[in-house]
Amino acid sequence: MKNSKLLKVLSVAGMGILSVGMLAGCGGGQSANQAVAGEEAVASETPAASETPATSEGIEATETPASDNVIVMGTNAEFEPFEYRENGMDIVGFDVEIAEKIAEHLGKELVIEDMAFDTLIMALNSDKIDFIAAGMTATDERRTQVDFSEAYFQSQQMIIVKADNTSISTADDLVGKNVGVQLGTTGDLFVSGTEGIASVAQFPTGTQAVMDLKNGKLDAVVIDAEPAKKMTEGQSDLKLLEAPFVEEEYAIAIKKGDEELLTAINETLEEIKANGTYDEIYAKYFGTAE
């Protein structure tokens, strides 16, 4: 991160694809680790990780730090600006900086596991990761599988169409259309549960869905607001409809019953909101604090 003392950044080939059903917020990618110093770092979504792990000083790293000194964040680094790969390497973003504050609060080093979005809850419940920070919406359905922290971001679903499209202006107009979504996201759940849609194409990442839209294979893509803004930025052949729907809140997912970690995460969120740090991180990625 640009505004932090980065002790160590470790990118290592990570987890294999797991299988799970219902999730939400982002998409799939190649597994990788990124370690960031927790005690001393105050730092800050998409290609594959490098084959040789390296620290921020360019020194090769050969192994992940001992588990009692680290806390592992699971995410999918295909969801800019929440989590994405900077220059194809280090995982950065809004969620990453929030996670670094959690690690700092716990006096531990943050390790990031990058995996397919629809495998995150399975990874959490099989103890592969300690928590999920991935633009994940705290739905009632997910609450049957995990516990959630207090909400830390408000979002909504948006519709992307070709610039010359005049037949779609609201969510109701998706009926009869071919719609792309990112697998496991709330956009996927909404579109897949809407009667009358001609077809639903589910992609590992939102970027892949947008590419099929650009190539004329889809009529629209439904995805979270902030990533949608990034995907359409500078794209003259696309437009983002001014018709947001499905209001939602992002929260950090923790394994059910892990009250100690849940308390620590909520304490961190409360602290950074009270001391202005949250507003600083927000402004860095979204322009102005809420």
mmCIF file of C-alpha atoms in Angstrom:
data_model
loop_
_atom_site.group_PDB
_atom_site.id
_atom_site.type_symbol
_atom_site.label_atom_id
_atom_site.label_comp_id
_atom_site.label_asym_id
_atom_site.label_seq_id
_atom_site.Cartn_x
_atom_site.Cartn_y
_atom_site.Cartn_z
ATOM 1 C CA MET A 1 0.000 0.000 0.000
ATOM 2 C CA LYS A 2 1.182 3.457 -0.749
ATOM 3 C CA ASN A 3 0.546 4.932 2.692
ATOM 4 C CA SER A 4 1.924 2.205 4.918
ATOM 5 C CA LYS A 5 5.030 0.615 6.321
ATOM 6 C CA LEU A 6 4.919 -2.671 4.486
ATOM 7 C CA LEU A 7 6.986 -5.275 6.279
ATOM 8 C CA LYS A 8 6.285 -8.184 4.017
ATOM 9 C CA VAL A 9 4.225 -9.068 0.923
ATOM 10 C CA LEU A 10 4.092 -12.743 0.156
ATOM 11 C CA SER A 11 2.456 -14.077 -3.032
ATOM 12 C CA VAL A 12 2.297 -17.858 -3.124
ATOM 13 C CA ALA A 13 0.219 -20.223 -5.224
ATOM 14 C CA GLY A 14 -2.788 -20.877 -2.981
ATOM 15 C CA MET A 15 -5.831 -23.008 -2.678
ATOM 16 C CA GLY A 16 -7.375 -25.278 -5.309
ATOM 17 C CA ILE A 17 -10.888 -24.723 -6.438
ATOM 18 C CA LEU A 18 -13.346 -26.023 -3.853
ATOM 19 C CA SER A 19 -17.063 -26.518 -4.461
ATOM 20 C CA VAL A 20 -19.929 -24.816 -2.740
ATOM 21 C CA GLY A 21 -23.303 -23.418 -3.697
ATOM 22 C CA MET A 22 -24.579 -20.132 -2.456
ATOM 23 C CA LEU A 23 -22.394 -17.106 -1.984
ATOM 24 C CA ALA A 24 -22.122 -13.537 -3.257
ATOM 25 C CA GLY A 25 -20.205 -10.384 -4.031
ATOM 26 C CA CYS A 26 -17.334 -11.301 -6.449
ATOM 27 C CA GLY A 27 -15.798 -13.991 -8.782
ATOM 28 C CA GLY A 28 -13.125 -16.605 -9.424
ATOM 29 C CA GLY A 29 -9.414 -16.521 -9.990
ATOM 30 C CA GLN A 30 -6.131 -18.294 -9.553
ATOM 31 C CA SER A 31 -5.235 -19.017 -5.932
ATOM 32 C CA ALA A 32 -2.503 -16.999 -4.313
ATOM 33 C CA ASN A 33 -1.305 -15.702 -0.987
ATOM 34 C CA GLN A 34 -0.245 -12.248 -0.052
ATOM 35 C CA ALA A 35 1.160 -11.560 3.359
ATOM 36 C CA VAL A 36 1.221 -8.106 4.869
ATOM 37 C CA ALA A 37 2.691 -7.244 8.247
ATOM 38 C CA GLY A 38 -0.040 -6.897 10.822
ATOM 39 C CA GLU A 39 1.521 -5.421 13.939
ATOM 40 C CA GLU A 40 3.434 -2.623 12.266
ATOM 41 C CA ALA A 41 1.768 -2.194 8.901
ATOM 42 C CA VAL A 42 -1.034 0.255 8.336
ATOM 43 C CA ALA A 43 -1.643 -0.313 4.689
ATOM 44 C CA SER A 44 -3.552 -0.597 2.057
ATOM 45 C CA GLU A 45 -9.297 -6.643 -6.962
ATOM 46 C CA THR A 46 -6.579 -9.491 -11.557
ATOM 47 C CA PRO A 47 -4.289 -11.853 -13.233
ATOM 48 C CA ALA A 48 -2.405 -14.865 -11.938
ATOM 49 C CA ALA A 49 0.101 -14.684 -9.146
ATOM 50 C CA SER A 50 3.789 -14.693 -9.876
ATOM 51 C CA GLU A 51 5.555 -18.030 -9.673
ATOM 52 C CA THR A 52 8.191 -16.740 -7.240
ATOM 53 C CA PRO A 53 6.917 -15.335 -3.952
ATOM 54 C CA ALA A 54 8.531 -12.041 -3.005
ATOM 55 C CA THR A 55 8.468 -9.557 -0.207
ATOM 56 C CA SER A 56 7.832 -5.862 -0.755
ATOM 57 C CA GLU A 57 11.590 -5.307 -0.816
ATOM 58 C CA GLY A 58 11.940 -7.851 -3.626
ATOM 59 C CA ILE A 59 13.499 -10.493 -1.375
ATOM 60 C CA GLU A 60 12.375 -14.016 -2.140
ATOM 61 C CA ALA A 61 10.166 -15.700 0.446
ATOM 62 C CA THR A 62 9.996 -19.451 0.658
ATOM 63 C CA GLU A 63 7.264 -20.213 3.137
ATOM 64 C CA THR A 64 4.156 -18.820 4.800
ATOM 65 C CA PRO A 65 4.690 -17.538 8.362
ATOM 66 C CA ALA A 66 3.705 -19.753 11.292
ATOM 67 C CA SER A 67 -0.055 -19.990 11.714
ATOM 68 C CA ASP A 68 -0.069 -18.700 15.306
ATOM 69 C CA ASN A 69 1.433 -15.419 14.082
ATOM 70 C CA VAL A 70 -0.916 -14.851 11.143
ATOM 71 C CA ILE A 71 -4.563 -14.338 10.389
ATOM 72 C CA VAL A 72 -5.818 -15.487 6.990
ATOM 73 C CA MET A 73 -8.243 -13.472 4.902
ATOM 74 C CA GLY A 74 -10.107 -15.269 2.106
ATOM 75 C CA THR A 75 -11.111 -13.237 -0.921
ATOM 76 C CA ASN A 76 -11.473 -13.192 -4.695
ATOM 77 C CA ALA A 77 -9.188 -10.584 -6.214
ATOM 78 C CA GLU A 78 -11.469 -9.849 -9.174
ATOM 79 C CA PHE A 79 -13.595 -7.174 -7.548
ATOM 80 C CA GLU A 80 -11.971 -3.773 -7.962
ATOM 81 C CA PRO A 81 -11.827 -1.541 -5.989
ATOM 82 C CA PHE A 82 -12.498 -3.859 -3.050
ATOM 83 C CA GLU A 83 -9.839 -6.474 -3.885
ATOM 84 C CA TYR A 84 -7.742 -6.693 -7.041
ATOM 85 C CA ARG A 85 -4.169 -7.257 -8.186
ATOM 86 C CA GLU A 86 -2.009 -4.189 -8.618
ATOM 87 C CA ASN A 87 0.258 -4.589 -11.649
ATOM 88 C CA GLY A 88 -0.752 -8.234 -11.775
ATOM 89 C CA MET A 89 0.965 -8.950 -8.480
ATOM 90 C CA ASP A 90 0.034 -7.742 -5.000
ATOM 91 C CA ILE A 91 -3.571 -7.911 -3.864
ATOM 92 C CA VAL A 92 -4.761 -4.466 -2.817
ATOM 93 C CA GLY A 93 -8.044 -2.663 -2.303
ATOM 94 C CA PHE A 94 -10.574 -1.302 0.145
ATOM 95 C CA ASP A 95 -11.263 -4.656 1.814
ATOM 96 C CA VAL A 96 -7.541 -5.355 2.073
ATOM 97 C CA GLU A 97 -6.896 -2.151 3.989
ATOM 98 C CA ILE A 98 -9.775 -2.918 6.350
ATOM 99 C CA ALA A 99 -8.342 -6.424 6.870
ATOM 100 C CA GLU A 100 -4.906 -4.964 7.614
ATOM 101 C CA LYS A 101 -6.441 -2.923 10.415
ATOM 102 C CA ILE A 102 -7.999 -6.094 11.817
ATOM 103 C CA ALA A 103 -4.622 -7.859 11.729
ATOM 104 C CA GLU A 104 -2.980 -4.857 13.391
ATOM 105 C CA HIS A 105 -5.635 -4.877 16.131
ATOM 106 C CA LEU A 106 -4.887 -8.560 16.769
ATOM 107 C CA GLY A 107 -1.120 -8.091 16.612
ATOM 108 C CA LYS A 108 -0.831 -10.578 13.763
ATOM 109 C CA GLU A 109 0.400 -10.712 10.178
ATOM 110 C CA LEU A 110 -2.239 -10.678 7.442
ATOM 111 C CA VAL A 111 -2.118 -13.446 4.842
ATOM 112 C CA ILE A 112 -4.483 -13.301 1.867
ATOM 113 C CA GLU A 113 -5.828 -16.386 0.106
ATOM 114 C CA ASP A 114 -7.203 -15.597 -3.368
ATOM 115 C CA MET A 115 -9.768 -18.110 -4.625
ATOM 116 C CA ALA A 116 -13.030 -18.452 -6.563
ATOM 117 C CA PHE A 117 -15.768 -16.450 -4.877
ATOM 118 C CA ASP A 118 -18.169 -19.376 -4.727
ATOM 119 C CA THR A 119 -15.631 -21.425 -2.720
ATOM 120 C CA LEU A 120 -15.036 -18.909 0.058
ATOM 121 C CA ILE A 121 -17.616 -20.118 2.581
ATOM 122 C CA MET A 122 -16.503 -23.732 2.116
ATOM 123 C CA ALA A 123 -12.908 -22.636 2.718
ATOM 124 C CA LEU A 124 -13.930 -20.776 5.870
ATOM 125 C CA ASN A 125 -15.873 -23.687 7.295
ATOM 126 C CA SER A 126 -13.036 -26.134 6.556
ATOM 127 C CA ASP A 127 -10.546 -23.897 8.416
ATOM 128 C CA LYS A 128 -8.561 -22.935 5.304
ATOM 129 C CA ILE A 129 -9.074 -19.263 6.114
ATOM 130 C CA ASP A 130 -10.015 -17.260 9.223
ATOM 131 C CA PHE A 131 -12.427 -14.739 7.745
ATOM 132 C CA ILE A 132 -13.861 -13.554 4.405
ATOM 133 C CA ALA A 133 -13.516 -9.972 3.229
ATOM 134 C CA ALA A 134 -14.694 -9.989 -0.375
ATOM 135 C CA GLY A 135 -17.481 -7.501 -0.888
ATOM 136 C CA MET A 136 -19.773 -10.183 0.519
ATOM 137 C CA THR A 137 -23.386 -9.277 1.168
ATOM 138 C CA ALA A 138 -24.734 -10.397 4.529
ATOM 139 C CA THR A 139 -27.792 -12.277 3.313
ATOM 140 C CA ASP A 140 -30.129 -14.330 5.487
ATOM 141 C CA GLU A 141 -29.207 -17.390 3.449
ATOM 142 C CA ARG A 142 -25.512 -16.959 4.171
ATOM 143 C CA ARG A 143 -26.208 -16.365 7.834
ATOM 144 C CA THR A 144 -27.230 -20.022 8.071
ATOM 145 C CA GLN A 145 -23.608 -20.925 7.222
ATOM 146 C CA VAL A 146 -21.470 -18.161 8.741
ATOM 147 C CA ASP A 147 -21.564 -15.315 11.222
ATOM 148 C CA PHE A 148 -21.197 -11.749 9.996
ATOM 149 C CA SER A 149 -19.593 -8.678 11.460
ATOM 150 C CA GLU A 150 -21.328 -5.344 11.604
ATOM 151 C CA ALA A 151 -21.842 -3.940 8.106
ATOM 152 C CA TYR A 152 -18.942 -1.865 6.779
ATOM 153 C CA PHE A 153 -20.198 -0.846 3.298
ATOM 154 C CA GLN A 154 -23.546 -0.178 1.623
ATOM 155 C CA SER A 155 -23.956 -1.215 -1.997
ATOM 156 C CA GLN A 156 -26.531 -2.045 -4.655
ATOM 157 C CA GLN A 157 -26.810 -3.998 -7.871
ATOM 158 C CA MET A 158 -26.399 -2.208 -11.214
ATOM 159 C CA ILE A 159 -27.064 -3.064 -14.867
ATOM 160 C CA ILE A 160 -24.458 -2.741 -17.632
ATOM 161 C CA VAL A 161 -25.612 -2.718 -21.279
ATOM 162 C CA LYS A 162 -24.133 -1.808 -24.661
ATOM 163 C CA ALA A 163 -24.047 1.930 -25.266
ATOM 164 C CA ASP A 164 -26.553 1.706 -28.131
ATOM 165 C CA ASN A 165 -29.066 -0.413 -26.182
ATOM 166 C CA THR A 166 -32.475 1.284 -25.906
ATOM 167 C CA SER A 167 -34.570 -1.708 -24.791
ATOM 168 C CA ILE A 168 -33.284 -1.957 -21.212
ATOM 169 C CA SER A 169 -33.596 0.895 -18.735
ATOM 170 C CA THR A 170 -34.687 -0.819 -15.482
ATOM 171 C CA ALA A 171 -34.498 -4.256 -13.877
ATOM 172 C CA ASP A 172 -38.005 -5.031 -15.162
ATOM 173 C CA ASP A 173 -36.673 -4.804 -18.724
ATOM 174 C CA LEU A 174 -34.394 -7.806 -18.136
ATOM 175 C CA VAL A 175 -37.363 -10.121 -18.735
ATOM 176 C CA GLY A 176 -36.884 -11.887 -22.055
ATOM 177 C CA LYS A 177 -33.197 -10.933 -22.198
ATOM 178 C CA ASN A 178 -29.923 -12.860 -21.961
ATOM 179 C CA VAL A 179 -28.225 -11.694 -18.781
ATOM 180 C CA GLY A 180 -24.719 -12.310 -17.476
ATOM 181 C CA VAL A 181 -23.786 -12.470 -13.782
ATOM 182 C CA GLN A 182 -20.866 -13.430 -11.592
ATOM 183 C CA LEU A 183 -21.436 -16.862 -10.094
ATOM 184 C CA GLY A 184 -22.579 -16.852 -6.485
ATOM 185 C CA THR A 185 -23.139 -13.110 -6.167
ATOM 186 C CA THR A 186 -26.318 -11.369 -5.091
ATOM 187 C CA GLY A 187 -26.715 -10.314 -8.722
ATOM 188 C CA ASP A 188 -26.674 -14.005 -9.651
ATOM 189 C CA LEU A 189 -29.247 -14.799 -6.965
ATOM 190 C CA PHE A 190 -31.529 -11.975 -8.111
ATOM 191 C CA VAL A 191 -31.338 -12.704 -11.841
ATOM 192 C CA SER A 192 -31.537 -16.486 -11.442
ATOM 193 C CA GLY A 193 -34.613 -16.052 -9.262
ATOM 194 C CA THR A 194 -36.406 -13.695 -11.656
ATOM 195 C CA GLU A 195 -39.080 -15.299 -13.823
ATOM 196 C CA GLY A 196 -39.125 -14.596 -17.543
ATOM 197 C CA ILE A 197 -35.425 -13.964 -18.142
ATOM 198 C CA ALA A 198 -34.473 -15.752 -21.358
ATOM 199 C CA SER A 199 -31.143 -17.081 -20.079
ATOM 200 C CA VAL A 200 -28.719 -16.530 -17.225
ATOM 201 C CA ALA A 201 -25.025 -16.886 -18.034
ATOM 202 C CA GLN A 202 -22.919 -17.402 -14.880
ATOM 203 C CA PHE A 203 -19.240 -16.474 -15.026
ATOM 204 C CA PRO A 204 -16.371 -16.956 -12.563
ATOM 205 C CA THR A 205 -15.672 -13.209 -12.783
ATOM 206 C CA GLY A 206 -17.635 -10.108 -13.647
ATOM 207 C CA THR A 207 -14.964 -9.149 -16.170
ATOM 208 C CA GLN A 208 -15.694 -12.264 -18.209
ATOM 209 C CA ALA A 209 -19.399 -11.437 -18.219
ATOM 210 C CA VAL A 210 -18.681 -7.928 -19.477
ATOM 211 C CA MET A 211 -16.471 -9.305 -22.271
ATOM 212 C CA ASP A 212 -19.371 -11.459 -23.518
ATOM 213 C CA LEU A 213 -21.608 -8.391 -23.361
ATOM 214 C CA LYS A 214 -19.118 -6.416 -25.454
ATOM 215 C CA ASN A 215 -18.947 -9.321 -27.938
ATOM 216 C CA GLY A 216 -22.727 -9.313 -28.391
ATOM 217 C CA LYS A 217 -23.401 -12.600 -26.607
ATOM 218 C CA LEU A 218 -25.414 -10.978 -23.806
ATOM 219 C CA ASP A 219 -27.975 -8.218 -23.519
ATOM 220 C CA ALA A 220 -26.956 -7.078 -20.059
ATOM 221 C CA VAL A 221 -24.742 -7.783 -17.051
ATOM 222 C CA VAL A 222 -25.884 -7.375 -13.448
ATOM 223 C CA ILE A 223 -23.176 -6.749 -10.849
ATOM 224 C CA ASP A 224 -22.377 -4.715 -7.731
ATOM 225 C CA ALA A 225 -22.253 -0.946 -8.157
ATOM 226 C CA GLU A 226 -18.596 -0.091 -7.503
ATOM 227 C CA PRO A 227 -17.081 -2.895 -9.631
ATOM 228 C CA ALA A 228 -19.635 -1.985 -12.336
ATOM 229 C CA LYS A 229 -18.306 1.578 -12.342
ATOM 230 C CA LYS A 230 -14.741 0.315 -12.743
ATOM 231 C CA MET A 231 -15.698 -2.092 -15.543
ATOM 232 C CA THR A 232 -17.414 0.625 -17.588
ATOM 233 C CA GLU A 233 -14.877 3.382 -16.916
ATOM 234 C CA GLY A 234 -13.438 4.543 -20.247
ATOM 235 C CA GLN A 235 -15.515 1.987 -22.198
ATOM 236 C CA SER A 236 -17.334 4.009 -24.869
ATOM 237 C CA ASP A 237 -19.240 0.956 -26.100
ATOM 238 C CA LEU A 238 -20.807 0.324 -22.676
ATOM 239 C CA LYS A 239 -23.100 2.243 -20.356
ATOM 240 C CA LEU A 240 -24.086 1.866 -16.728
ATOM 241 C CA LEU A 241 -27.808 2.376 -16.233
ATOM 242 C CA GLU A 242 -28.903 4.944 -13.675
ATOM 243 C CA ALA A 243 -31.303 2.423 -12.165
ATOM 244 C CA PRO A 244 -29.712 0.748 -9.150
ATOM 245 C CA PHE A 245 -31.696 -1.940 -7.361
ATOM 246 C CA VAL A 246 -31.297 -4.576 -4.640
ATOM 247 C CA GLU A 247 -29.834 -2.491 -1.800
ATOM 248 C CA GLU A 248 -27.354 -4.518 0.261
ATOM 249 C CA GLU A 249 -24.700 -4.320 2.952
ATOM 250 C CA TYR A 250 -21.234 -5.859 2.906
ATOM 251 C CA ALA A 251 -19.903 -7.501 6.056
ATOM 252 C CA ILE A 252 -16.990 -9.706 7.051
ATOM 253 C CA ALA A 253 -17.807 -13.412 7.376
ATOM 254 C CA ILE A 254 -16.452 -15.468 10.273
ATOM 255 C CA LYS A 255 -16.877 -19.151 11.084
ATOM 256 C CA LYS A 256 -19.974 -19.725 13.184
ATOM 257 C CA GLY A 257 -19.281 -19.603 16.886
ATOM 258 C CA ASP A 258 -15.938 -17.769 16.665
ATOM 259 C CA GLU A 259 -17.038 -15.086 19.087
ATOM 260 C CA GLU A 260 -13.507 -13.945 19.938
ATOM 261 C CA LEU A 261 -12.642 -13.097 16.334
ATOM 262 C CA LEU A 262 -16.075 -11.613 15.681
ATOM 263 C CA THR A 263 -15.652 -9.305 18.668
ATOM 264 C CA ALA A 264 -12.168 -8.252 17.546
ATOM 265 C CA ILE A 265 -13.382 -7.466 14.025
ATOM 266 C CA ASN A 266 -16.331 -5.431 15.271
ATOM 267 C CA GLU A 267 -14.049 -3.568 17.675
ATOM 268 C CA THR A 268 -11.712 -2.748 14.780
ATOM 269 C CA LEU A 269 -14.553 -1.484 12.589
ATOM 270 C CA GLU A 270 -15.871 0.681 15.421
ATOM 271 C CA GLU A 271 -12.422 2.056 16.140
ATOM 272 C CA ILE A 272 -11.494 2.995 12.572
ATOM 273 C CA LYS A 273 -14.878 4.642 12.029
ATOM 274 C CA ALA A 274 -14.483 6.664 15.224
ATOM 275 C CA ASN A 275 -10.900 7.832 14.595
ATOM 276 C CA GLY A 276 -11.356 8.816 10.926
ATOM 277 C CA THR A 277 -9.279 5.980 9.438
ATOM 278 C CA TYR A 278 -12.311 4.448 7.707
ATOM 279 C CA ASP A 279 -13.082 7.769 6.035
ATOM 280 C CA GLU A 280 -9.480 8.046 4.821
ATOM 281 C CA ILE A 281 -9.551 4.553 3.295
ATOM 282 C CA TYR A 282 -12.981 5.204 1.775
ATOM 283 C CA ALA A 283 -11.844 8.457 0.195
ATOM 284 C CA LYS A 284 -8.793 6.730 -1.290
ATOM 285 C CA TYR A 285 -10.938 4.275 -3.265
ATOM 286 C CA PHE A 286 -14.254 6.068 -3.742
ATOM 287 C CA GLY A 287 -13.370 9.751 -3.760
ATOM 288 C CA THR A 288 -15.376 11.014 -0.796
ATOM 289 C CA ALA A 289 -16.277 9.503 2.558
ATOM 290 C CA GLU A 290 -19.881 8.612 3.271
#
